[in-house]
Each structure stands twice: as C-alpha cells, then as structure tokens.
PDB file of C-alpha atoms in Angstrom:
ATOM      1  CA  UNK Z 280      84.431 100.834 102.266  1.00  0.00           C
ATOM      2  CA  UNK Z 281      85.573  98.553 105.194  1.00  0.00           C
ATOM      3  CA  UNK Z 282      88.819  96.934 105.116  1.00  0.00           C
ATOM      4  CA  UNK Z 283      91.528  95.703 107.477  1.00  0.00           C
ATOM      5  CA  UNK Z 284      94.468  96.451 109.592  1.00  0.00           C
ATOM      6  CA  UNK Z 285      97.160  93.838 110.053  1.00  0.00           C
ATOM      7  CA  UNK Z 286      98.372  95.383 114.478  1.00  0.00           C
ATOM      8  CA  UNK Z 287     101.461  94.568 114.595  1.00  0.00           C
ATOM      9  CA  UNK Z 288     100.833  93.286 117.730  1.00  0.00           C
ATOM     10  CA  UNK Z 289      97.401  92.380 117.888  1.00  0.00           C
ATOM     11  CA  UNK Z 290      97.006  90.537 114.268  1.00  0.00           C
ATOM     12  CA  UNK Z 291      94.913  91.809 111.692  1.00  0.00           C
ATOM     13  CA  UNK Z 292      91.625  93.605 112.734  1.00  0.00           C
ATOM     14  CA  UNK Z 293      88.654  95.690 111.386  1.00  0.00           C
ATOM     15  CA  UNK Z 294      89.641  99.537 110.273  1.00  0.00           C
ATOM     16  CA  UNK Z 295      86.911 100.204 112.948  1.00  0.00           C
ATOM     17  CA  UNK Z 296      89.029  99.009 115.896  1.00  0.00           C
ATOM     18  CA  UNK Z 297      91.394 102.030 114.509  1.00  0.00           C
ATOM     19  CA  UNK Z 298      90.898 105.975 114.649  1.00  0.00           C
ATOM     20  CA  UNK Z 299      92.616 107.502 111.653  1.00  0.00           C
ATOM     21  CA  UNK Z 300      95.432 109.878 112.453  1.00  0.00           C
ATOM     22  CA  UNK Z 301      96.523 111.376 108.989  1.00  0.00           C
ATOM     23  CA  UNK Z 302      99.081 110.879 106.561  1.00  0.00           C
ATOM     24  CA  UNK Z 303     102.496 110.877 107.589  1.00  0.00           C
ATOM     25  CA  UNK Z 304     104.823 113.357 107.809  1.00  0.00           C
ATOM     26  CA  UNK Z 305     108.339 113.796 109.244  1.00  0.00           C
ATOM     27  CA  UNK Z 306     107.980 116.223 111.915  1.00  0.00           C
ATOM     28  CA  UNK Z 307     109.950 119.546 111.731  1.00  0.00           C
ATOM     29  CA  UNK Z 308     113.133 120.358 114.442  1.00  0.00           C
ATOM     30  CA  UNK Z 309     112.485 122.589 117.137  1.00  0.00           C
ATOM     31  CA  UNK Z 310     113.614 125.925 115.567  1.00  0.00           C
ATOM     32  CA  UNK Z 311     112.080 125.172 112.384  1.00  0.00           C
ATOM     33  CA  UNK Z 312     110.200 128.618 110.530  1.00  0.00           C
ATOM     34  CA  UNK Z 313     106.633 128.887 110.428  1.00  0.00           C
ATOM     35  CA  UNK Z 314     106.590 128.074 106.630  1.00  0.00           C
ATOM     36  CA  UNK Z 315     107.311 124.433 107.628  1.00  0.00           C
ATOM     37  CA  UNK Z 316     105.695 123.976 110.696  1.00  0.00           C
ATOM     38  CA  UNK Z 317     102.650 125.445 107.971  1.00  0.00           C
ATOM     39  CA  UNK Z 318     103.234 122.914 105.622  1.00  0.00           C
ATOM     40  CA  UNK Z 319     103.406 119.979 108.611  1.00  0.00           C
ATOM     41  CA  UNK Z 320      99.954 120.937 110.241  1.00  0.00           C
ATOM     42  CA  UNK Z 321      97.852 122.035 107.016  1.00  0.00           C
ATOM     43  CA  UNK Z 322      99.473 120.620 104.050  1.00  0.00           C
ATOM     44  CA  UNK Z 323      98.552 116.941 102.677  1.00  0.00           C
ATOM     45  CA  UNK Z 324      99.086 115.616  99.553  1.00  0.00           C
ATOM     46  CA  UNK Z 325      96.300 113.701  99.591  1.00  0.00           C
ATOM     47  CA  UNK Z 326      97.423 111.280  96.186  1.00  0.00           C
ATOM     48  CA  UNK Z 327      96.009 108.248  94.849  1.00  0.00           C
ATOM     49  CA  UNK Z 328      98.675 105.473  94.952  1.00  0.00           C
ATOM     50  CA  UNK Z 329     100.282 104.234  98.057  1.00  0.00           C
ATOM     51  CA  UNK Z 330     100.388 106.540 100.975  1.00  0.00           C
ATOM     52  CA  UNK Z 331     102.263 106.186 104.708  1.00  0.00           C
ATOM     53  CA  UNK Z 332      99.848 106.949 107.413  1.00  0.00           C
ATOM     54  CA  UNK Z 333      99.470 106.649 110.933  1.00  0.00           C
ATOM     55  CA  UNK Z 334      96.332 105.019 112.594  1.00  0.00           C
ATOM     56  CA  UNK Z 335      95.862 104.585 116.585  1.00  0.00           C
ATOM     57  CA  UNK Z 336      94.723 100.697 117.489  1.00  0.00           C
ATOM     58  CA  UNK Z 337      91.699 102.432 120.070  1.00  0.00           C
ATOM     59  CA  UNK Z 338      89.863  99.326 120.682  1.00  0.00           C
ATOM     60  CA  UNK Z 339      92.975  96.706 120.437  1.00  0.00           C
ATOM     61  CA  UNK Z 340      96.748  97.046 121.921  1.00  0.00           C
ATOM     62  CA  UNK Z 341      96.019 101.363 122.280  1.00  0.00           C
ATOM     63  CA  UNK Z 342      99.680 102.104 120.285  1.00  0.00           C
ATOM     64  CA  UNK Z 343     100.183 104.422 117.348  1.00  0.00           C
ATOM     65  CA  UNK Z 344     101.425 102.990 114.233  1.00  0.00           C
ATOM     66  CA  UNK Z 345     101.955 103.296 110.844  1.00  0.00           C
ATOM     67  CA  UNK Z 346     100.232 101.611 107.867  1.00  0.00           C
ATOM     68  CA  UNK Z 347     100.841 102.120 104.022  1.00  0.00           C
ATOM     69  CA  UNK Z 348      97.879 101.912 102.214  1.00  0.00           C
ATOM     70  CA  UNK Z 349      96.800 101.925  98.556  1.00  0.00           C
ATOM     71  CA  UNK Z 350      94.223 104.340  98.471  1.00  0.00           C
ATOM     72  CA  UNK Z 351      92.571 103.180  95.181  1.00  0.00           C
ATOM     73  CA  UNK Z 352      91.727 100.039  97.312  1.00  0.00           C
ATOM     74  CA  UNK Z 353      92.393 100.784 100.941  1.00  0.00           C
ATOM     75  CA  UNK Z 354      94.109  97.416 100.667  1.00  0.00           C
ATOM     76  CA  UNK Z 355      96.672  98.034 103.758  1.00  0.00           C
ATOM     77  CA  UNK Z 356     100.349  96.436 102.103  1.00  0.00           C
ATOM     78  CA  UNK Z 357     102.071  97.130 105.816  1.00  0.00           C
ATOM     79  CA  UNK Z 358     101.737  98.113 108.946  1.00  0.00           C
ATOM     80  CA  UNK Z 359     104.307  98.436 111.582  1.00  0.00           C
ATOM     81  CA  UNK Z 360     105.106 100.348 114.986  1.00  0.00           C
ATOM     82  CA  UNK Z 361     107.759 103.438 114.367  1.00  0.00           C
ATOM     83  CA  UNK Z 362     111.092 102.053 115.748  1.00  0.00           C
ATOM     84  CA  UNK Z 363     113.009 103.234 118.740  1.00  0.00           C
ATOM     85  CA  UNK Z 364     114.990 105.818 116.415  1.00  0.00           C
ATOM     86  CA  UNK Z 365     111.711 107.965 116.102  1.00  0.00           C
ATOM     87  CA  UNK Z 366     110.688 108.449 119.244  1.00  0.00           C
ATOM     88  CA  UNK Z 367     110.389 112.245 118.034  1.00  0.00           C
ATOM     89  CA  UNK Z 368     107.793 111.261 115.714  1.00  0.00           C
ATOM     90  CA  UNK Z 369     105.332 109.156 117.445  1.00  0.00           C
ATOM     91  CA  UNK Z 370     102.090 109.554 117.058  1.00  0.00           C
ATOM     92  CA  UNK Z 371     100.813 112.806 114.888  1.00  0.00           C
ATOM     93  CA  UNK Z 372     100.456 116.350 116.823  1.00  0.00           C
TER      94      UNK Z 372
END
C-alpha cells in the first residue's frame, strides 16, 4: 500500500522517495551489556497502533528523520528531523 511522507523540509512526498530505516529505538550508552545492545539490534516490537520510526528522504533533501505512523493505515500523523539534543541518535546503526 502506497502512502505519503510529509519531509520536513521538502513537503510531503511519495513513501518511495524514502528507504525505510526501522522502528525507533533509543540507542544504548557506550558501556552498555550485551543484553541491551541485543535487544537494540534484534528486538522490535513490531505492534499495530502507532509506531515511531525513522525513514531516510533518498531521493529528496538526503536527511534521516523520524515519522510516527499508524500501522493499521500507514497514515503518517508526523514527521520531523531529531533535534540538536540527539545528535547520539541520528540515523539507525
């Protein structure tokens, strides 16, 4: 099912300007035990409802953002770039 992307920057666009990047997670600290870096790299949730995820604008602006998306209609209620705070967690991997 197609749907669209409101870019923050670039205005709202086809999901296949976008590459999908995962859902989002908050990264863990340097330091952090295997058990959570684990649960960051394998574990999703993967629920039907609303769901924070990051998508990469390929074919527009080329910036990682976030969108939250309700994934019984893949209507996208927000999208936004990650703020100056998190530059720790930009992009996933």
């Amino acid at each position: 099912m197609s749907f669209r992307i409101p870019c923050p920057q670039c205005g709202e666009r086809s999901v296949y300007e976008f590459r999908f990047g995962g859902e989002y997670s908050k990264r863990p600290q340097p330091g952090a035990d295997e058990d959570e870096w684990y649960q960051y790299n394998f574990v999703r949730r993967n629920e039907m409802g609303s769901q924070t995820e990051w998508w990469y604008h390929r074919l527009g602006c080329r910036q990682w953002l976030r969108a939250v998306r309700e994934t019984r209609t893949n209507k996208v209620i927000r999208a936004y770039f990650p703020d100056e705070t998190e530059q720790t967690d930009r992009g996933p991997g």
